[in-house]
Every structure is written in structure tokens, then in C-alpha cells.
CSV table of C-alpha atoms in Angstrom, one decimal:
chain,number,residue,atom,x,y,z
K,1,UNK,CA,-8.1,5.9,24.0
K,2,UNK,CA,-9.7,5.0,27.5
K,3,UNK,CA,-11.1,7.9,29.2
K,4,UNK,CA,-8.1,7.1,32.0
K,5,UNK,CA,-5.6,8.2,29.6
K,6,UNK,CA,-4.9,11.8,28.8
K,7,UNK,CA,-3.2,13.7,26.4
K,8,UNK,CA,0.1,13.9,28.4
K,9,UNK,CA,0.6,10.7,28.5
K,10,UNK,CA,0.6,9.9,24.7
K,11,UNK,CA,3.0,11.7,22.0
K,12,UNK,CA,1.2,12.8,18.7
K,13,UNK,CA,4.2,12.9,15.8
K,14,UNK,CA,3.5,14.0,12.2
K,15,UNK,CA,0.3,15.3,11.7
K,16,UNK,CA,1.6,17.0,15.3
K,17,UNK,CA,3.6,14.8,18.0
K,18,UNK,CA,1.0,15.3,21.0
K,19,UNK,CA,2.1,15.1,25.1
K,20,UNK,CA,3.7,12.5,26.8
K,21,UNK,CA,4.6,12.5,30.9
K,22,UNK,CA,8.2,13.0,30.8
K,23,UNK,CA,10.3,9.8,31.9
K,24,UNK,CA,13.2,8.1,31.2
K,25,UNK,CA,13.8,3.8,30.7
K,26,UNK,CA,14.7,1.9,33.1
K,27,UNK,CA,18.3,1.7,34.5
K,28,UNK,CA,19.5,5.2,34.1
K,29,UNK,CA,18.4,6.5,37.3
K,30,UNK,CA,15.5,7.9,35.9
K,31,UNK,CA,11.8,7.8,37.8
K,32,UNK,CA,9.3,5.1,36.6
K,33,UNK,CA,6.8,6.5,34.1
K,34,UNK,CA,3.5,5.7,36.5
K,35,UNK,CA,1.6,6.4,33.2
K,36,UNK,CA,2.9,3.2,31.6
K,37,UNK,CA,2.1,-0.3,32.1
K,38,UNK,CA,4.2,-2.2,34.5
K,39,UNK,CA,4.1,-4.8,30.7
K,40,UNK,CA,5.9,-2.1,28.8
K,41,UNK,CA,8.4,-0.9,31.5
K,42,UNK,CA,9.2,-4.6,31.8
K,43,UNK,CA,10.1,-4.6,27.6
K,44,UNK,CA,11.3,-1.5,28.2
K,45,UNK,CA,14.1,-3.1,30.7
K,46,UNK,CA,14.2,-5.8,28.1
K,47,UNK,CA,15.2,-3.4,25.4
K,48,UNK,CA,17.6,-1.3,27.5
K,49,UNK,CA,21.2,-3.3,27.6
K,50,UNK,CA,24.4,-1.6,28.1
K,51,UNK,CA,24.6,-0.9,24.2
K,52,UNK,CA,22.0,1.9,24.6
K,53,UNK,CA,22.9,3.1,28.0
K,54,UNK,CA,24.0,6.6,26.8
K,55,UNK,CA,20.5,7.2,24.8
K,56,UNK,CA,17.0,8.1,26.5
K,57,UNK,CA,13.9,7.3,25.0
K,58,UNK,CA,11.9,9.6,27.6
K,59,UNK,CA,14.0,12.8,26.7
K,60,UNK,CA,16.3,14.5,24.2
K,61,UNK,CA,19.3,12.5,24.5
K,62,UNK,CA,22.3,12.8,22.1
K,63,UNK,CA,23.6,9.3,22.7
K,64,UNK,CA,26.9,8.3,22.1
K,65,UNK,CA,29.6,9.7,19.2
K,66,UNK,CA,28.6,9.5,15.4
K,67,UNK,CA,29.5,6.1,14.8
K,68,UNK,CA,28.1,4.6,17.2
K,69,UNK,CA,24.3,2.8,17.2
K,70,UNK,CA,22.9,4.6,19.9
K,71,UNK,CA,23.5,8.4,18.4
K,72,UNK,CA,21.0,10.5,17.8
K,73,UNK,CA,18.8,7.0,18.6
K,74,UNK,CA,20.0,5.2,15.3
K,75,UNK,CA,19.1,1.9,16.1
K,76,UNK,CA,17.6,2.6,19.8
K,77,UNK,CA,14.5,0.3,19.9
K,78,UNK,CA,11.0,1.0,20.7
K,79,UNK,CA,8.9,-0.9,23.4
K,80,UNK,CA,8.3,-3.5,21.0
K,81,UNK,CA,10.0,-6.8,20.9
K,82,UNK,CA,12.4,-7.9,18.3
K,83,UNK,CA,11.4,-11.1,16.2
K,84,UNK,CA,7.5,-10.5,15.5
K,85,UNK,CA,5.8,-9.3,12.3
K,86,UNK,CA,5.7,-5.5,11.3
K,87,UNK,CA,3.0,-3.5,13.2
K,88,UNK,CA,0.3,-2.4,10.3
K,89,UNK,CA,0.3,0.8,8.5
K,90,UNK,CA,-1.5,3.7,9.8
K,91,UNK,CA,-2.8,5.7,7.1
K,92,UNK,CA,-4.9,8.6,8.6
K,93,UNK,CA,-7.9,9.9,6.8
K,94,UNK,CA,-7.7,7.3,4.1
K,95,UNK,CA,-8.9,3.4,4.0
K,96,UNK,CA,-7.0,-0.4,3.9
K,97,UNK,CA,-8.2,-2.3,1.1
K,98,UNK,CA,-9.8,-5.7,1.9
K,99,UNK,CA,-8.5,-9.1,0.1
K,100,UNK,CA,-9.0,-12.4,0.0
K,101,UNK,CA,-7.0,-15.4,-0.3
K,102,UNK,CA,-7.9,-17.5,-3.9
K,103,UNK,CA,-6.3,-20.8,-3.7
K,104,UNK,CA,-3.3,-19.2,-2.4
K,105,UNK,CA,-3.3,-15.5,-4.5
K,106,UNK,CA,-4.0,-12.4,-2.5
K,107,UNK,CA,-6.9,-11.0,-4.0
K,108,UNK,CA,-7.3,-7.5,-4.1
K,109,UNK,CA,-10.3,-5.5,-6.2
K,110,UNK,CA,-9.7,-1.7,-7.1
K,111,UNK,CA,-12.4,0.2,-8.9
K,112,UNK,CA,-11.3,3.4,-10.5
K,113,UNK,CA,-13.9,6.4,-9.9
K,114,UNK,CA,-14.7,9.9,-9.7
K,115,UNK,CA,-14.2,11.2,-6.2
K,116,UNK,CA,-16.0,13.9,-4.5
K,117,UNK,CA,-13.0,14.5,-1.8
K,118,UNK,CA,-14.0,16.7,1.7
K,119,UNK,CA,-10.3,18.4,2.0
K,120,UNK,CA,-11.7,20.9,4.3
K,121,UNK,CA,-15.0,21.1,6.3
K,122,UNK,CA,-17.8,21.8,4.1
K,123,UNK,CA,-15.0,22.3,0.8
K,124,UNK,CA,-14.7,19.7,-1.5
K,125,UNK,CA,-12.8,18.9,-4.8
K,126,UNK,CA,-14.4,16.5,-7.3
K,127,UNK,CA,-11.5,14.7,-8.4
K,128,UNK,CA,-10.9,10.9,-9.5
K,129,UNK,CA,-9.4,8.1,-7.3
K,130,UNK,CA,-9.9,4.5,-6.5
K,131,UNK,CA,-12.8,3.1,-4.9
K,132,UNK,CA,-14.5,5.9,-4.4
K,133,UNK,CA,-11.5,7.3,-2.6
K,134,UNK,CA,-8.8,10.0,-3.5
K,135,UNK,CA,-5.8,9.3,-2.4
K,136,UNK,CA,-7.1,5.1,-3.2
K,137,UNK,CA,-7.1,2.8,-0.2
K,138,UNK,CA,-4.3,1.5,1.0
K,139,UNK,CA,-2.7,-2.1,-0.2
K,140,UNK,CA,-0.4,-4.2,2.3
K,141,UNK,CA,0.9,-7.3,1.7
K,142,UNK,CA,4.1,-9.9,2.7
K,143,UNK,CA,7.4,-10.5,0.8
K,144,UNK,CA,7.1,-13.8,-1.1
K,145,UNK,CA,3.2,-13.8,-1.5
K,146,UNK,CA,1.6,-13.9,-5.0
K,147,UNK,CA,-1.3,-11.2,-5.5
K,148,UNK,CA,-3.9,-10.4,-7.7
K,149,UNK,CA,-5.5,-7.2,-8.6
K,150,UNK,CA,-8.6,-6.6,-10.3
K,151,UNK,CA,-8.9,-3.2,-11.6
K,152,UNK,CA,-12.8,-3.0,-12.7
K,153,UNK,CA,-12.5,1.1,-15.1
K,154,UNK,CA,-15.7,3.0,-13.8
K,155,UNK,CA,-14.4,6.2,-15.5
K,156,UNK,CA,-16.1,8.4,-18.6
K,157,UNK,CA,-12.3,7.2,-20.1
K,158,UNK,CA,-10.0,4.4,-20.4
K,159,UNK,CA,-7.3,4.2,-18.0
K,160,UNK,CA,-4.5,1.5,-16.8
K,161,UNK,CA,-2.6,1.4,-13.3
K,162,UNK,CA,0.8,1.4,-12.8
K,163,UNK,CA,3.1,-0.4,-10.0
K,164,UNK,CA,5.1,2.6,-8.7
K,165,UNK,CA,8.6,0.8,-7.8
K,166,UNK,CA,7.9,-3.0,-7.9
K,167,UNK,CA,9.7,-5.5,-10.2
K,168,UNK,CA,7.1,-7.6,-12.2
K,169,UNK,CA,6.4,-9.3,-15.9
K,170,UNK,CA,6.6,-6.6,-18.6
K,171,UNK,CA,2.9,-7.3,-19.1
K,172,UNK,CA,1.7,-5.9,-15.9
K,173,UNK,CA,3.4,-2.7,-15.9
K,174,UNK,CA,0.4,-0.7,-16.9
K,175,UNK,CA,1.7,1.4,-19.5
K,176,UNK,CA,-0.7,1.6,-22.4
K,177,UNK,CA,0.5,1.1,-25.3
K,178,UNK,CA,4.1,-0.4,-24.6
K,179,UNK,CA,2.9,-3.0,-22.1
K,180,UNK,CA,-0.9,-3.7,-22.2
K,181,UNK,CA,-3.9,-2.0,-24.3
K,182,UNK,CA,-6.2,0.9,-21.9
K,183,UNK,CA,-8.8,-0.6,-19.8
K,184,UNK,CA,-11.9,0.8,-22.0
K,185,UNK,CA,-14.5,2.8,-19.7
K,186,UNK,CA,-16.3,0.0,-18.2
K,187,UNK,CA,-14.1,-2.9,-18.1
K,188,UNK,CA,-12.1,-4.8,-16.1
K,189,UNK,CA,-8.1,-6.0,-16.1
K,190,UNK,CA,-6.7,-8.7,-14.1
K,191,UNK,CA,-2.7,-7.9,-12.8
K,192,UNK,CA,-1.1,-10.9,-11.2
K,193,UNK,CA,2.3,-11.5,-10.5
K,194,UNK,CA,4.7,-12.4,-7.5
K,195,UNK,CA,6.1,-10.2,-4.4
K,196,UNK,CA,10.0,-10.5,-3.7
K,197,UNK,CA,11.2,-6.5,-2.7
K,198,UNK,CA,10.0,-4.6,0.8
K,199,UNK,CA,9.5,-1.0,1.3
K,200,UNK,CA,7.0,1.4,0.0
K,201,UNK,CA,5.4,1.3,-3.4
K,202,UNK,CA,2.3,3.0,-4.7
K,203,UNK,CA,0.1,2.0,-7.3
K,204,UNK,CA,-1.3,5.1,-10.1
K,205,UNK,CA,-3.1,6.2,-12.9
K,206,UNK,CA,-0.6,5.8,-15.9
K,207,UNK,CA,-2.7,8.6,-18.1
K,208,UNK,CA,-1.1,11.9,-17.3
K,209,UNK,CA,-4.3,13.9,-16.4
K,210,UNK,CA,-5.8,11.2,-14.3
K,211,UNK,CA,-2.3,11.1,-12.0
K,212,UNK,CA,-2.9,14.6,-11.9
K,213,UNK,CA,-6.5,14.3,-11.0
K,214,UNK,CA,-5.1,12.5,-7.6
K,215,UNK,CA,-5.2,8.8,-9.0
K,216,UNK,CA,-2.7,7.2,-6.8
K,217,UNK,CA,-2.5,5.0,-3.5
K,218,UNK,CA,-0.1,3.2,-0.8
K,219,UNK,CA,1.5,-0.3,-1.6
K,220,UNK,CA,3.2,-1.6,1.1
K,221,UNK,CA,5.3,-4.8,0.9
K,222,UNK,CA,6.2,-5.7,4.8
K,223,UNK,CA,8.8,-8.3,5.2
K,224,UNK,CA,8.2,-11.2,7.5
K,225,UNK,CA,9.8,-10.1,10.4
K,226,UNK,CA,10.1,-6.3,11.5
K,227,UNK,CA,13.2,-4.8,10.5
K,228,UNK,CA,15.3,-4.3,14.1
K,229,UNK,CA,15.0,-2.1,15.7
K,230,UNK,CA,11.5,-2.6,15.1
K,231,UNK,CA,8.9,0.1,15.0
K,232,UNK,CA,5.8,0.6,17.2
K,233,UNK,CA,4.0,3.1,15.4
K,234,UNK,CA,4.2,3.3,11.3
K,235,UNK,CA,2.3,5.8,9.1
K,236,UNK,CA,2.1,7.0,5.8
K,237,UNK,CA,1.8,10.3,4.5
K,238,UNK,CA,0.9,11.1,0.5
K,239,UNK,CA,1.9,14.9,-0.3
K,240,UNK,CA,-0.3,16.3,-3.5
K,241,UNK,CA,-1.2,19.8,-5.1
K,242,UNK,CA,-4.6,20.7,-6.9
K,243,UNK,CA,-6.1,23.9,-8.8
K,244,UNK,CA,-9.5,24.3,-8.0
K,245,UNK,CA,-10.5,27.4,-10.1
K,246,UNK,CA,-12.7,30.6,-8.5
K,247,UNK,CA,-16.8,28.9,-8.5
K,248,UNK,CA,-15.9,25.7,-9.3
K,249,UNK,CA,-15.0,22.4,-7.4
K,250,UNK,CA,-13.4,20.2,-10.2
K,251,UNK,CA,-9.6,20.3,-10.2
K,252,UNK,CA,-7.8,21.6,-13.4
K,253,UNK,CA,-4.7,18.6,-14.3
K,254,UNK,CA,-4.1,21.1,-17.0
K,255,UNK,CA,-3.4,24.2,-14.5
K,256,UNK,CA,0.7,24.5,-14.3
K,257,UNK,CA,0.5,26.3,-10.6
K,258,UNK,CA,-1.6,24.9,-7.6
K,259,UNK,CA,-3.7,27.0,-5.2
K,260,UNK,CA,-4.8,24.2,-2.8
K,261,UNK,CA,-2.2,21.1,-1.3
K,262,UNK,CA,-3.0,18.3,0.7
K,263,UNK,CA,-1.4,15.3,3.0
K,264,UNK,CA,-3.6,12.3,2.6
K,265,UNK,CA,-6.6,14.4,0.0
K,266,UNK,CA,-6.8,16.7,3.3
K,267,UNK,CA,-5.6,20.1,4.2
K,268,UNK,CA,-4.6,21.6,7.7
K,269,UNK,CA,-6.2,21.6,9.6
K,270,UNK,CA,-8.7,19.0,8.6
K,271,UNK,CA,-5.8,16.9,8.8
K,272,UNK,CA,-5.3,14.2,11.4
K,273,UNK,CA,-2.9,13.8,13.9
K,274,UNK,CA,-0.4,10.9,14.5
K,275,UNK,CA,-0.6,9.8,17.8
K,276,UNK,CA,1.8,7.6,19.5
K,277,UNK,CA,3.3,7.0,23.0
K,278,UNK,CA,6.3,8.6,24.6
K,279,UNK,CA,9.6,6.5,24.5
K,280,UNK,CA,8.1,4.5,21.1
K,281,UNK,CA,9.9,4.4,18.0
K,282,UNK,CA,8.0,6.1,14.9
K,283,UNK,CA,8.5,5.5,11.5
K,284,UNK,CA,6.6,8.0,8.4
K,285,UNK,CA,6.3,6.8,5.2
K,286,UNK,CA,6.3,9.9,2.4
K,287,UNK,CA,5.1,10.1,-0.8
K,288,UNK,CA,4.9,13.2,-3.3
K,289,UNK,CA,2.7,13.0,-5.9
K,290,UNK,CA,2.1,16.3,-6.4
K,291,UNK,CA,2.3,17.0,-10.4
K,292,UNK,CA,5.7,18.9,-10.9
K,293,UNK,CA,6.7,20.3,-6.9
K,294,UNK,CA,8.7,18.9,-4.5
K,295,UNK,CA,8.3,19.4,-0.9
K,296,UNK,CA,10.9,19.9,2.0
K,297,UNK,CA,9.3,18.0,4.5
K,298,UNK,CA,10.2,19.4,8.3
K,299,UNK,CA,9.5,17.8,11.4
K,300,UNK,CA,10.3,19.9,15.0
K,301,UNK,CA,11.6,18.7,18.5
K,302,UNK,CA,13.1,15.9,16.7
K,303,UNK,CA,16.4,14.0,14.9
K,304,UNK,CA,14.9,11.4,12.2
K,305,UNK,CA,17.0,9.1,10.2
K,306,UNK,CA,16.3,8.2,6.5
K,307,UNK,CA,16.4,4.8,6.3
K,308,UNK,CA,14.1,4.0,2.8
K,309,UNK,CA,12.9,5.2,-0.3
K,310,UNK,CA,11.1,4.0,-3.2
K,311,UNK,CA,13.9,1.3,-4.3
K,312,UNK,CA,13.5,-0.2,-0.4
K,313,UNK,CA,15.2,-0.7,2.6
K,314,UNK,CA,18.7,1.8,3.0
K,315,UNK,CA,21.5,-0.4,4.8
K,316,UNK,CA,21.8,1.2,8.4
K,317,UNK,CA,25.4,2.1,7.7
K,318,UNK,CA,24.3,4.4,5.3
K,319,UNK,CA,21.9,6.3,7.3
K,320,UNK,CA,21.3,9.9,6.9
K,321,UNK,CA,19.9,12.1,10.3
K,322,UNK,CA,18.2,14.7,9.3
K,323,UNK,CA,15.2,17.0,10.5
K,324,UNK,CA,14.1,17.8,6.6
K,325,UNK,CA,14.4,16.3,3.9
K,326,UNK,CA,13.5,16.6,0.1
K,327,UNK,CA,10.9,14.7,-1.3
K,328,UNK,CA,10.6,15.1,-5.4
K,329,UNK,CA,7.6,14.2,-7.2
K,330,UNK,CA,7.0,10.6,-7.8
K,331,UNK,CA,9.2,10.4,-4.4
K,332,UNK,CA,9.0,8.0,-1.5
K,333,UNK,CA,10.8,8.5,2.0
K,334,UNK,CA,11.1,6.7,5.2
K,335,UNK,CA,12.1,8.3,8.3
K,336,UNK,CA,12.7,6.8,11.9
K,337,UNK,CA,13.0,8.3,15.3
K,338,UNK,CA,12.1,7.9,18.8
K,339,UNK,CA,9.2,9.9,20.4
K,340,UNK,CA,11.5,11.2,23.3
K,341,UNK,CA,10.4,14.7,23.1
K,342,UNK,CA,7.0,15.2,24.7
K,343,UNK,CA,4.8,18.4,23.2
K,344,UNK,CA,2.3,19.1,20.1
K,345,UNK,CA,4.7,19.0,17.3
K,346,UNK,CA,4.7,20.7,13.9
K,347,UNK,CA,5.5,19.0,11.0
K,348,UNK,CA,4.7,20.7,7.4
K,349,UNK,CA,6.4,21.3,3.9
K,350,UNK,CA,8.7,24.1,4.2
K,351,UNK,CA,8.0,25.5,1.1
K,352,UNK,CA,6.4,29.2,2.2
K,353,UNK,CA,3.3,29.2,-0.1
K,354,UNK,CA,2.8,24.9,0.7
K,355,UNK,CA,3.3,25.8,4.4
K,356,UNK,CA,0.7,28.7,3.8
K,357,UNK,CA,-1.7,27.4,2.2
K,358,UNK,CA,-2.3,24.4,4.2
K,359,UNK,CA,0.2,21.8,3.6
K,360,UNK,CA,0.6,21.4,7.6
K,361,UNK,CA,-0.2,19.6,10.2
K,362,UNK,CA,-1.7,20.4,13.5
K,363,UNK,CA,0.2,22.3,16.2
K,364,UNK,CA,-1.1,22.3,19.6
K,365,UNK,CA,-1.4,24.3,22.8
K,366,UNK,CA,1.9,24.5,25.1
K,367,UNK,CA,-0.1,24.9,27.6
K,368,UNK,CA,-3.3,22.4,29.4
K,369,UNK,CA,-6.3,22.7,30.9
K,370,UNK,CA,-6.8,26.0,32.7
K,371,UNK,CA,-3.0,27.3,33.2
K,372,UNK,CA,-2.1,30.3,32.4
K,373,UNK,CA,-0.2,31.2,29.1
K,374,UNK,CA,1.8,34.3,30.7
K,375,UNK,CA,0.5,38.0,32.0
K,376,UNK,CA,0.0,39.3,28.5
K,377,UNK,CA,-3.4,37.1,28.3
K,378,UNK,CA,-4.6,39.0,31.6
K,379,UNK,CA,-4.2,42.6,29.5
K,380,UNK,CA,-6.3,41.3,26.7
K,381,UNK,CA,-9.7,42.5,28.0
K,382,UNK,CA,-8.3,46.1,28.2
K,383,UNK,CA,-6.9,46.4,24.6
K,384,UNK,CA,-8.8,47.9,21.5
K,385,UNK,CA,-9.7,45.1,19.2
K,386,UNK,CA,-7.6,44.1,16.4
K,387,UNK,CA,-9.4,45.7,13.0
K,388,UNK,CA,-7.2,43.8,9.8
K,389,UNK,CA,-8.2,45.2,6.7
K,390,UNK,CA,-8.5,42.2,4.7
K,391,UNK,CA,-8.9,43.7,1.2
K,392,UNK,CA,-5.5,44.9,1.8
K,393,UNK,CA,-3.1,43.4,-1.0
K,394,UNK,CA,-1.3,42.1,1.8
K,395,UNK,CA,-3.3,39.7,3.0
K,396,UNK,CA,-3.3,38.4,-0.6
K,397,UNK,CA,-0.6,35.0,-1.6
K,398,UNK,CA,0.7,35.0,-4.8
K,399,UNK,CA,-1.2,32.5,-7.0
K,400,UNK,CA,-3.5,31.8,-4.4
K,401,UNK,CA,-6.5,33.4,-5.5
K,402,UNK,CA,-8.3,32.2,-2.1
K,403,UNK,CA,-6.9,34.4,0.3
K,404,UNK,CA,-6.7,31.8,2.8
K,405,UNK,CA,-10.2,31.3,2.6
K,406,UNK,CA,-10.3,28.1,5.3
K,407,UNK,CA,-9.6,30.5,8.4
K,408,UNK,CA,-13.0,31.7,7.5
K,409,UNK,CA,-14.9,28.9,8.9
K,410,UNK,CA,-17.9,28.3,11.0
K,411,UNK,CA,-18.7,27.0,14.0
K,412,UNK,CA,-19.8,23.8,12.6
K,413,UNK,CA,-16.7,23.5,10.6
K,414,UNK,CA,-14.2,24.3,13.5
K,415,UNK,CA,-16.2,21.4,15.6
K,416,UNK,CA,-15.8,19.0,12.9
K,417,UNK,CA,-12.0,19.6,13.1
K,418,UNK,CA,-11.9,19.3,16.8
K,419,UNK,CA,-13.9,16.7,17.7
K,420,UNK,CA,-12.1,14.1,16.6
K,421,UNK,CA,-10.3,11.8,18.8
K,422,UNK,CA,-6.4,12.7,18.2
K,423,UNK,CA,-7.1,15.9,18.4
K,424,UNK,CA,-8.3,16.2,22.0
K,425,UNK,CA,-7.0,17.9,24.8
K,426,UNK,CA,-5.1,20.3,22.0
K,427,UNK,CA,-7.0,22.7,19.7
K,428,UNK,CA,-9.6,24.6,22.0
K,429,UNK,CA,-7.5,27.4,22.5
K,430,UNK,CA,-7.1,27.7,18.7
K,431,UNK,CA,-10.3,27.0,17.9
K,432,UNK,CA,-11.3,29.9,20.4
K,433,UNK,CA,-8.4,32.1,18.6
K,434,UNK,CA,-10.1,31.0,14.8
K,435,UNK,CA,-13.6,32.0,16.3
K,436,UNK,CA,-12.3,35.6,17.6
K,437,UNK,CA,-11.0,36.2,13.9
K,438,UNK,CA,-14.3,35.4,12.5
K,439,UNK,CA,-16.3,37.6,14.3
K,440,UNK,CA,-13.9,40.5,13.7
K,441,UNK,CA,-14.1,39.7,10.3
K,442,UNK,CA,-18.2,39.3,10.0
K,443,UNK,CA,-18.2,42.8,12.0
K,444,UNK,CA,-16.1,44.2,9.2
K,445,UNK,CA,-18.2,42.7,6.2
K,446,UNK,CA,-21.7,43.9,8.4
């Protein structure tokens, strides 16, 4: 992001849907957007037939009635043009794998490792993933290419790897003992086979502890032309649970309840915005593969439809708009919408102890630079200071042995979650709210 572009002038969606200026496309009567390119109001004009007329991109909009294309922003397009391959995957806090082309084979090389995994700053899990990774890296690839994987084992163990979703030879379905032997500790399996489905897949450990010792990554098959409407922004989100016992750092795969949850192996608010522009039309990937919980995902400001799951592409006439929806273990989901709604949106798990105990993203300030909140900020010198007892049974979550432990952070930790790029322009205040509850609570441990 140039330093000429600001926070309200961009839209951050999922990990929180950050500001945009508020305008409307061209042809409703609405004032040019002077933050956008004179390029993209240009496509936007493009995009903007009669068809849509009844639909904003630039602010809440309801569109026309329930059967229509433009309600709720069905199949409202983007600022993209129609016709051109699918914009890459954004996966935040996690890698793309690199490949290669072998006389025609996609070539891909996964090693399967022990992974020390930083969910928080200065907290980490020792876990296992793929190259060196937890969740892996992500794959991509095209409908109708061929691709190879070579899975080199540098576990203690044996292990195999499993194509979540895709249609391929017996052989290389990675089930030991039905379709293949276990990769012995040490070496090295060769999966090959051919690409016809789309969506999103995910590739796993198929030994019941490892999955549960986070083993798993994205595989996405893009067709060769976007889907239309196409998207301009596309991210993936993977949804797991760990126990971490009291003094320790390794996960327990045994452990039937989970005291720490994370969206891409981090937890709020480590996690990382997704940042796109106002008017553009989003898409989020979601996977669970959390051991045994499901997760009501929940995004605010905001209409999505649920256009795929793991078996692919949903036909638009069947469609769902929702603003959550279910995601069961070993789940995938798509969701689309357009970024009409300019703000710092939440979007989390809705289940009370997930949403608690980090499965979130980042929610920003209402509120830039140095305006005021409301009168109640001006009384705040003149009131006693808060004094929370926090051995107080209260302040204790059930199965969460923790208590919350990540608001206790420093001020090395906070900075490490705020200087990052998405994230700026929109958690000072927080951070400054975070630092005032430590140093009540290191007066109350003094």
C-alpha cells in the first residue's frame, strides 16, 4: 500500500473488513469515488449495465426482488473484467508452495515435519505440519493439468497424505493400508495423477493423531477462466482447535476438549486482516479441521452467498444468502459478496467459548485519527480506576484453564500485532485500551 493511500480508502473483510470512502458506481447519480483510479471507474462503468441498476457496490443496497440477479448482490460483479483467469489465493499468515513444470507434470515437493507454530506473540505450539509449516503451504493449480507430489516423511513416524475431495486412482488416495503402505520415517512417496474438478480441496495427514496435530493444507483447483461474476479478492481461511496443557507447548491429539483455536495456525489477534477495496467483490474460502467441533462462522455489515463447498462449484440458482453459516469438521465453504459496506468488520466463530478464546478476527476503531469517540472519553481522567479482581472465578472460562492469558501481553507483543501492514490506521486505540489493562493488572500482582 503506497503511502498516498489510506485506510479509508481500502475495505479490510474477514480477518476484519477495514475503511473504504463511501461512493457509489457510475450511473446512479452517485458522486465519483476521487480515491479510485479513473482505470477502475472506467470498468466500473463497464460492469454497470441496466441489469444491475437497482444494486450499489459503494453502499448497502438491497437490489432487486429475490429472484432476481442483482439481490442482495448475487451475481453483481466486481471491478474486474469477465473473461481472464482467476485472481490467486490469498492465504494470510501461511505460504504458496513452489512447483515446477517436468516435461509437462506440475511438480510439487511437500516435506512432512515437526512445526514450532508462533499462534500468538511470544506463545508457540510445537505441533507437526508440512514444510516446516502448520497449517502446510498452500497448493494451486489449473483444471486439466497433470501434477505430481513428492511427499519426502521427515517425521519420528510413518505417515501418508490424503487428497481431501479430489477424484484420483485408488492408489493415490493415501489411506494406509487399503490404498498404499505408510511412508516409513525417512522416506519419500511419489502421488501423480490428473486434475478434472474446481473448488477447494485440502490435502492431510491420514494417521488420526497427526490430523490432529494440525497436518493439513489448501488445494486449490482454479478453472481456466474466472467463474462470472468474477472475484477481485479471494482468500482462504483454515479453522482448527488445539490443547496445549498448563507448562507445556506440545499439543495433546489425545485431549477430547480444546483450550486454544486458531484461523490459519494463528489466534486473534495475531491474526491478519483481509484487505480489499470498496465496491470489489470478495470471496472466503473455509475450512474446519478442527478434530471433532464445528464452527458457526459470522461475518458483520454484510449479506454473503454460499456458492461452494468441498464437492465444488454450487449452480448459482441454488445459492443460499446468508450472514453465518455452519462449517463441520473436515468442512469446506465458499462465500461471495461485495465490499459495499465501508468500516472495520468482525468476522469470528460464533461459538461463545471459540469466539472467547480467540477464534476472531480483528475489529477496528469507528473512529480515525484524532476525532473524538463521544463526551464520555472527556470524563475518563476524573473517574477512579477500574480495580478487576482477576482471581475471581468469574474471570475463569470453562475448560480454558488459561484465563485468557493473551490480553496479558507486553509491549513488544502488542507492537508485533500492530505493526503490520493491514493492520494500520486501526488498532492504536485498542492497543492503548490492552496497555491500560496491563498496567492495572501489574499494580494488582505488585
Amino acid at each position: 500500500m503506497s503511502d498516498g493511500v489510506t485506510r479509508r480508502q481500502i475495505l479490510a473483510t474477514g480477518a476484519a473488513l477495514a475503511a473504504g470512502t463511501l461512493s457509489a458506481q457510475l450511473g446512479q447519480g452517485e458522486p465519483l469515488d476521487p480515491s479510485r483510479s479513473r482505470t477502475d471507474q472506467t470498468q466500473t462503468a463497464k460492469n454497470s449495465n441496466k441489469k444491475f441498476s437497482r444494486y450499489s457496490r459503494y453502499r448497502p443496497s438491497f437490489g432487486g426482488p429475490p429472484d432476481s440477479d442483482e439481490y442482495l448482490g448475487k451475481l453483481v460483479p466486481g471491478l474486474r473484467k469477465s473473461g481472464l483467469e482467476p485472481v490467486p489465493l490469498e492465504t494470510p499468515d501461511l505460504e504458496k508452495l513452489s512447483w515446477k513444470m517436468v516435461n509437462g507434470v506440475k511438480e510439487f515437493e511437500l516435506r512432512c515435519t515437526p512445526v514450532s507454530r508462533e499462534f500468538l506473540p511470544g506463545k508457540f505450539m510445537h505441533v507437526w505440519g508440512f514444510n516446516d509449516s502448520m497449517p502446510g503451504p498452500t497448493m494451486e493449480a489449473f483444471q486439466g493439468e497433470r501434477v505430481r507430489i513428492i511427499v519426502h516423511n521427515e517425521l519420528p513416524e510413518p505417515t501418508s497424505v490424503h487428497w481431501h475431495g479430489l477424484e484420483l486412482p485408488v492408489e493415490f488416495d493415501g489411506v494406509p493400508g487399503v490404498t498404499q503402505h505408510l511412508i516409513p520415517a525417512g522416506g519419500t512417496y511419489v502421488y501423480e495423477y490428473d486434475l478434472h474438478q474446481t473448488g477447494t480441496f485440502f490435502y492431510h495427514s491420514h494417521v488420526a493423531m497427526q490430523e490432529a496435530f494440525g497436518m493439513v493444507g489448501f488445494f486449490i483447483i482454479h478453472p481456466r477462466v474466472a467463474y462470472d461474476p468474477p472475484v477481485d479478492r479471494d482468500f482462504g481461511l483454515i479453522f482448527q482447535n488445539f490443547f496445549i496443557p498448563p507448562n507445556s507447548t506440545t499439543a495433546d491429539s489425545m485431549r477430547m476438549d480444546w483450550n486454544w483455536h486458531t484461523i490459519n495456525g494463528r489466534s486473534g489477534p495475531y491474526t491478519t486482516p483481509l484487505v480489499c477495496k470498496h465496491g470489489e467483490r470478495v470471496r472466503i474460502r473455509l475450512i474446519d479441521f478442527s478434530p471433532m467441533q464445528h464452527h458457526p462462522i459470522h461475518i458483520h455489515g454484510h449479506t454473503f452467498w454460499l456458492t461452494g463447498t468441498e464437492g465444488g462449484r454450487i449452480p448459482p440458482t441454488a445459492w443460499i444468502p446468508r450472514n453465518t453459516t455452519l462449517v463441520g469438521v473436515a468442512m469446506a465453504q465458499d462465500f461471495e459478496f461485495v465490499a459495499f459496506n465501508p468500516g472495520d468488520w468482525i468476522f469470528h466463530c460464533h461459538m461463545v467459548h471459540h469466539m472467547m478464546n480467540h477464534m476472531v478476527r480483528q475489529v477496528g476503531p469507528r473512529i480515525r485519527g484524532e476525532e473524538e469517540v463521544s463526551k464520555y472519553l472527556h470524563s475518563l481522567p476524573n473517574r477512579p480506576p477500574a480495580k478487576p479482581v482477576l482471581e475471581s472465578p468469574a474471570f475463569g472460562v470453562p475448560g480454558y484453564p488459561q484465563k485468557m492469558q493473551s490480553m496479558e501481553m507486553s509491549q513488544e507483543a502488542m507492537q508485533q500485532i500492530n505493526a503490520r501492514r493491514e493492520t494500520r490506521g486501526m488498532r492504536q486505540k485498542m492497543a492503548r485500551r490492552r496497555q491500560r489493562f496491563n498496567d492495572g493488572h501489574a499494580g494488582l500482582a505488585g
